[in-house]
Amino acid sequence: VIERNGSFQKQTLRNRIEIAGPQGPQSIVFPVQQHESMQRSSVQLSAHFHPVQSWRTLQTAYGSSPYFEHVASDLHPLWMNELPSKATESVLLSNWSIRTIEWVCAACEWPNPTLSSEVPPFQKSLRDLRDKQVLMGRGWNFHRYPQLFESQHGFITRRSVLDTLFLIGPHELNDRLHQLVTPAQT
C-alpha cells in the first residue's frame, strides 16, 4: 500500500536514485522544497538539476548495458515528460514516485501497489519502507548479478531497480527477483 499524499521528511532517500556508475556508487538526487500544505513535497529544479543532465548520467552509467535501449525507450519519455523542465515548474514528489513505481511494475509485469488516501499505520517490519533503515536495505540480502563496472568496483549492493533492469532485463528480473533479494537470516 502506498500513501498517495504521504508526508516527506528529509533524508528518507525517497528523492534519490542510487546507481552504479563508472566511478562507483552514484546518486541522482531530486532537490525538494516543502509544499504549502507542509504534508507534501515537490520536486523542484535547482541550478544543479535538470532532467536532461540527469538522463545523461543514466546514459553514461548504463548506455552500454545489455538492456539500456530496450528499457530507455519507455523510461526516457517518462523522465522527460513527468519531471519539470523549467525552474518555475514543480512536480509533487509523491506523484513522480507513483509514476515511476507504476512504470517499473508495468516493465516487469508486476501488479501495481494499492494507492490509499489514508495513512497506513506504521509497522516496524521489513515491508514498511517508511523506515529509513529498511529502505536502505537493513534486514535484506542483495545477491550478486553482473554489473557493468564490477571489474573496477566490485559488486555494489543496494542500487536502484534501474541497475538490474538495464543489466539483466525486465523478464529475468521478474523471474529471479526472489533469488536476488531475500530477507536476512535473524
mmCIF file of C-alpha atoms in Angstrom:
data_model
loop_
_atom_site.group_PDB
_atom_site.id
_atom_site.type_symbol
_atom_site.label_atom_id
_atom_site.label_comp_id
_atom_site.label_asym_id
_atom_site.label_seq_id
_atom_site.Cartn_x
_atom_site.Cartn_y
_atom_site.Cartn_z
ATOM 1 C CA VAL A 1 0.000 0.000 0.000
ATOM 2 C CA ILE A 2 1.315 3.428 -0.915
ATOM 3 C CA GLU A 3 0.058 6.531 0.839
ATOM 4 C CA ARG A 4 -0.977 8.798 -2.048
ATOM 5 C CA ASN A 5 -0.301 12.087 -0.256
ATOM 6 C CA GLY A 6 2.355 10.949 2.164
ATOM 7 C CA SER A 7 4.447 13.415 4.056
ATOM 8 C CA PHE A 8 8.073 13.722 3.130
ATOM 9 C CA GLN A 9 10.904 14.001 5.586
ATOM 10 C CA LYS A 10 14.394 14.939 4.525
ATOM 11 C CA GLN A 11 16.998 12.194 4.475
ATOM 12 C CA THR A 12 14.451 9.447 3.742
ATOM 13 C CA LEU A 13 16.106 8.585 0.416
ATOM 14 C CA ARG A 14 12.802 8.916 -1.451
ATOM 15 C CA ASN A 15 14.220 11.691 -3.616
ATOM 16 C CA ARG A 16 17.260 9.702 -4.801
ATOM 17 C CA ILE A 17 18.100 7.038 -7.317
ATOM 18 C CA GLU A 18 21.160 5.022 -6.345
ATOM 19 C CA ILE A 19 23.088 3.741 -9.364
ATOM 20 C CA ALA A 20 26.442 2.062 -10.091
ATOM 21 C CA GLY A 21 28.336 4.322 -12.458
ATOM 22 C CA PRO A 22 31.807 4.299 -14.000
ATOM 23 C CA GLN A 23 33.252 5.994 -10.877
ATOM 24 C CA GLY A 24 31.437 3.645 -8.477
ATOM 25 C CA PRO A 25 28.299 4.321 -6.413
ATOM 26 C CA GLN A 26 26.391 7.418 -7.552
ATOM 27 C CA SER A 27 23.172 9.154 -6.562
ATOM 28 C CA ILE A 28 20.798 11.091 -8.766
ATOM 29 C CA VAL A 29 19.206 13.498 -6.299
ATOM 30 C CA PHE A 30 15.939 15.318 -6.916
ATOM 31 C CA PRO A 31 16.075 18.545 -4.867
ATOM 32 C CA VAL A 32 12.879 19.101 -2.880
ATOM 33 C CA GLN A 33 11.176 22.048 -1.308
ATOM 34 C CA GLN A 34 8.263 21.946 1.100
ATOM 35 C CA HIS A 35 4.790 22.398 -0.469
ATOM 36 C CA GLU A 36 2.306 24.882 1.051
ATOM 37 C CA SER A 37 0.374 22.127 2.802
ATOM 38 C CA MET A 38 3.594 21.069 4.597
ATOM 39 C CA GLN A 39 2.414 17.478 4.158
ATOM 40 C CA ARG A 40 3.579 17.074 0.581
ATOM 41 C CA SER A 41 6.825 17.801 -1.140
ATOM 42 C CA SER A 42 7.501 18.884 -4.656
ATOM 43 C CA VAL A 43 10.454 18.023 -6.821
ATOM 44 C CA GLN A 44 11.858 21.467 -7.517
ATOM 45 C CA LEU A 45 14.580 22.124 -10.029
ATOM 46 C CA SER A 46 17.640 23.965 -8.837
ATOM 47 C CA ALA A 47 20.576 25.379 -10.753
ATOM 48 C CA HIS A 48 22.190 21.931 -10.376
ATOM 49 C CA PHE A 49 19.310 19.773 -11.597
ATOM 50 C CA HIS A 50 17.714 19.324 -14.976
ATOM 51 C CA PRO A 51 16.037 16.215 -16.464
ATOM 52 C CA VAL A 52 18.373 16.236 -19.483
ATOM 53 C CA GLN A 53 21.508 16.283 -17.296
ATOM 54 C CA SER A 54 20.231 13.520 -15.013
ATOM 55 C CA TRP A 55 19.255 11.450 -18.061
ATOM 56 C CA ARG A 56 22.819 11.848 -19.351
ATOM 57 C CA THR A 57 24.045 10.498 -16.008
ATOM 58 C CA LEU A 58 21.941 7.366 -16.621
ATOM 59 C CA GLN A 59 23.258 7.126 -20.190
ATOM 60 C CA THR A 60 26.860 7.404 -19.001
ATOM 61 C CA ALA A 61 26.340 4.729 -16.359
ATOM 62 C CA TYR A 62 24.232 2.299 -18.393
ATOM 63 C CA GLY A 63 24.400 3.246 -22.079
ATOM 64 C CA SER A 64 26.455 0.164 -22.947
ATOM 65 C CA SER A 65 24.432 -2.219 -20.768
ATOM 66 C CA PRO A 66 22.557 -5.054 -22.497
ATOM 67 C CA TYR A 67 19.022 -3.724 -21.909
ATOM 68 C CA PHE A 68 19.572 0.038 -21.878
ATOM 69 C CA GLU A 69 17.994 0.736 -25.264
ATOM 70 C CA HIS A 70 15.045 -1.570 -24.573
ATOM 71 C CA VAL A 71 14.296 -0.071 -21.143
ATOM 72 C CA ALA A 72 15.243 3.502 -22.092
ATOM 73 C CA SER A 73 12.724 3.591 -24.939
ATOM 74 C CA ASP A 74 9.927 3.629 -22.330
ATOM 75 C CA LEU A 75 11.764 5.360 -19.479
ATOM 76 C CA HIS A 76 13.056 8.356 -21.463
ATOM 77 C CA PRO A 77 9.576 9.774 -22.284
ATOM 78 C CA LEU A 78 8.515 9.337 -18.637
ATOM 79 C CA TRP A 79 11.693 11.072 -17.474
ATOM 80 C CA MET A 80 11.374 13.991 -19.881
ATOM 81 C CA ASN A 81 7.593 14.451 -19.661
ATOM 82 C CA GLU A 82 6.969 13.889 -15.959
ATOM 83 C CA LEU A 83 9.872 15.840 -14.481
ATOM 84 C CA PRO A 84 9.747 19.631 -14.520
ATOM 85 C CA SER A 85 11.715 21.145 -17.397
ATOM 86 C CA LYS A 86 11.861 24.750 -16.183
ATOM 87 C CA ALA A 87 12.945 26.231 -12.867
ATOM 88 C CA THR A 88 9.457 27.721 -12.467
ATOM 89 C CA GLU A 89 7.752 24.309 -12.657
ATOM 90 C CA SER A 90 7.454 21.711 -9.936
ATOM 91 C CA VAL A 91 6.097 18.201 -9.623
ATOM 92 C CA LEU A 92 4.864 16.586 -6.458
ATOM 93 C CA LEU A 93 7.441 14.058 -5.329
ATOM 94 C CA SER A 94 4.657 11.645 -4.421
ATOM 95 C CA ASN A 95 3.263 11.824 -7.996
ATOM 96 C CA TRP A 96 6.715 11.254 -9.532
ATOM 97 C CA SER A 97 7.317 8.315 -7.181
ATOM 98 C CA ILE A 98 3.970 6.712 -8.004
ATOM 99 C CA ARG A 99 4.505 7.132 -11.766
ATOM 100 C CA THR A 100 7.947 5.529 -11.590
ATOM 101 C CA ILE A 101 6.678 2.648 -9.437
ATOM 102 C CA GLU A 102 3.862 2.059 -11.918
ATOM 103 C CA TRP A 103 6.381 2.154 -14.772
ATOM 104 C CA VAL A 104 8.627 -0.455 -13.093
ATOM 105 C CA CYS A 105 5.597 -2.648 -12.351
ATOM 106 C CA ALA A 106 4.499 -2.476 -15.988
ATOM 107 C CA ALA A 107 8.023 -3.203 -17.275
ATOM 108 C CA CYS A 108 8.365 -6.264 -15.021
ATOM 109 C CA GLU A 109 4.721 -7.334 -15.334
ATOM 110 C CA TRP A 110 4.134 -6.945 -11.586
ATOM 111 C CA PRO A 111 0.798 -5.808 -10.147
ATOM 112 C CA ASN A 112 0.609 -2.138 -9.227
ATOM 113 C CA PRO A 113 0.562 -1.427 -5.496
ATOM 114 C CA THR A 114 -2.636 -0.200 -3.893
ATOM 115 C CA LEU A 115 -2.835 3.586 -3.507
ATOM 116 C CA SER A 116 -4.519 4.904 -0.382
ATOM 117 C CA SER A 117 -5.533 8.380 0.779
ATOM 118 C CA GLU A 118 -5.374 7.193 4.360
ATOM 119 C CA VAL A 119 -2.153 6.850 6.271
ATOM 120 C CA PRO A 120 -1.480 3.175 6.892
ATOM 121 C CA PRO A 121 -0.298 2.579 10.472
ATOM 122 C CA PHE A 122 3.484 2.439 10.725
ATOM 123 C CA GLN A 123 4.717 -1.094 11.208
ATOM 124 C CA LYS A 124 8.188 -1.955 12.357
ATOM 125 C CA SER A 125 8.665 -4.611 9.685
ATOM 126 C CA LEU A 126 10.813 -5.383 6.654
ATOM 127 C CA ARG A 127 7.956 -4.348 4.385
ATOM 128 C CA ASP A 128 7.376 -0.802 5.709
ATOM 129 C CA LEU A 129 9.705 1.314 3.589
ATOM 130 C CA ARG A 130 8.900 4.451 5.581
ATOM 131 C CA ASP A 131 11.575 3.162 7.949
ATOM 132 C CA LYS A 132 14.787 4.652 6.503
ATOM 133 C CA GLN A 133 16.890 1.698 7.642
ATOM 134 C CA VAL A 134 14.588 -0.760 5.830
ATOM 135 C CA LEU A 135 14.580 1.468 2.742
ATOM 136 C CA MET A 136 18.405 1.407 2.852
ATOM 137 C CA GLY A 137 18.280 -2.402 2.875
ATOM 138 C CA ARG A 138 18.527 -3.348 6.556
ATOM 139 C CA GLY A 139 17.066 -6.797 7.034
ATOM 140 C CA TRP A 140 17.601 -7.829 3.409
ATOM 141 C CA ASN A 141 20.332 -9.614 1.463
ATOM 142 C CA PHE A 142 21.109 -8.379 -2.035
ATOM 143 C CA HIS A 143 22.639 -11.110 -4.156
ATOM 144 C CA ARG A 144 25.063 -10.581 -6.977
ATOM 145 C CA TYR A 145 24.103 -10.160 -10.586
ATOM 146 C CA PRO A 146 26.558 -8.952 -13.256
ATOM 147 C CA GLN A 147 27.124 -5.192 -13.024
ATOM 148 C CA LEU A 148 28.674 -3.136 -15.806
ATOM 149 C CA PHE A 149 31.631 -1.767 -13.807
ATOM 150 C CA GLU A 150 32.017 -4.702 -11.429
ATOM 151 C CA SER A 151 35.587 -5.395 -12.572
ATOM 152 C CA GLN A 152 36.623 -1.900 -11.394
ATOM 153 C CA HIS A 153 34.500 -1.500 -8.249
ATOM 154 C CA GLY A 154 33.306 -4.950 -7.244
ATOM 155 C CA PHE A 155 29.612 -5.694 -6.820
ATOM 156 C CA ILE A 156 27.797 -2.653 -5.413
ATOM 157 C CA THR A 157 24.702 -3.599 -3.426
ATOM 158 C CA ARG A 158 21.544 -1.607 -2.798
ATOM 159 C CA ARG A 159 21.306 0.047 -6.208
ATOM 160 C CA SER A 160 18.079 1.179 -7.850
ATOM 161 C CA VAL A 161 15.900 -1.319 -9.658
ATOM 162 C CA LEU A 162 17.115 0.501 -12.796
ATOM 163 C CA ASP A 163 20.504 -1.143 -12.286
ATOM 164 C CA THR A 164 19.016 -4.623 -12.618
ATOM 165 C CA LEU A 165 16.595 -3.600 -15.378
ATOM 166 C CA PHE A 166 19.408 -2.221 -17.551
ATOM 167 C CA LEU A 167 21.710 -5.175 -16.858
ATOM 168 C CA ILE A 168 19.539 -8.301 -16.773
ATOM 169 C CA GLY A 169 16.292 -7.030 -18.302
ATOM 170 C CA PRO A 170 12.726 -6.976 -17.019
ATOM 171 C CA HIS A 171 11.879 -10.619 -17.756
ATOM 172 C CA GLU A 172 14.899 -12.067 -15.976
ATOM 173 C CA LEU A 173 14.387 -9.637 -13.079
ATOM 174 C CA ASN A 174 10.802 -10.842 -12.820
ATOM 175 C CA ASP A 175 11.924 -14.483 -12.887
ATOM 176 C CA ARG A 176 14.830 -14.036 -10.449
ATOM 177 C CA LEU A 177 13.530 -11.376 -8.028
ATOM 178 C CA HIS A 178 13.158 -13.814 -5.123
ATOM 179 C CA GLN A 179 16.743 -15.006 -5.697
ATOM 180 C CA LEU A 180 18.215 -11.511 -5.952
ATOM 181 C CA VAL A 181 16.642 -10.034 -2.809
ATOM 182 C CA THR A 182 15.982 -12.199 0.237
ATOM 183 C CA PRO A 183 15.200 -11.454 3.885
ATOM 184 C CA ALA A 184 18.294 -11.649 6.087
ATOM 185 C CA GLN A 185 18.504 -14.579 8.466
ATOM 186 C CA THR A 186 17.940 -13.470 12.043
#
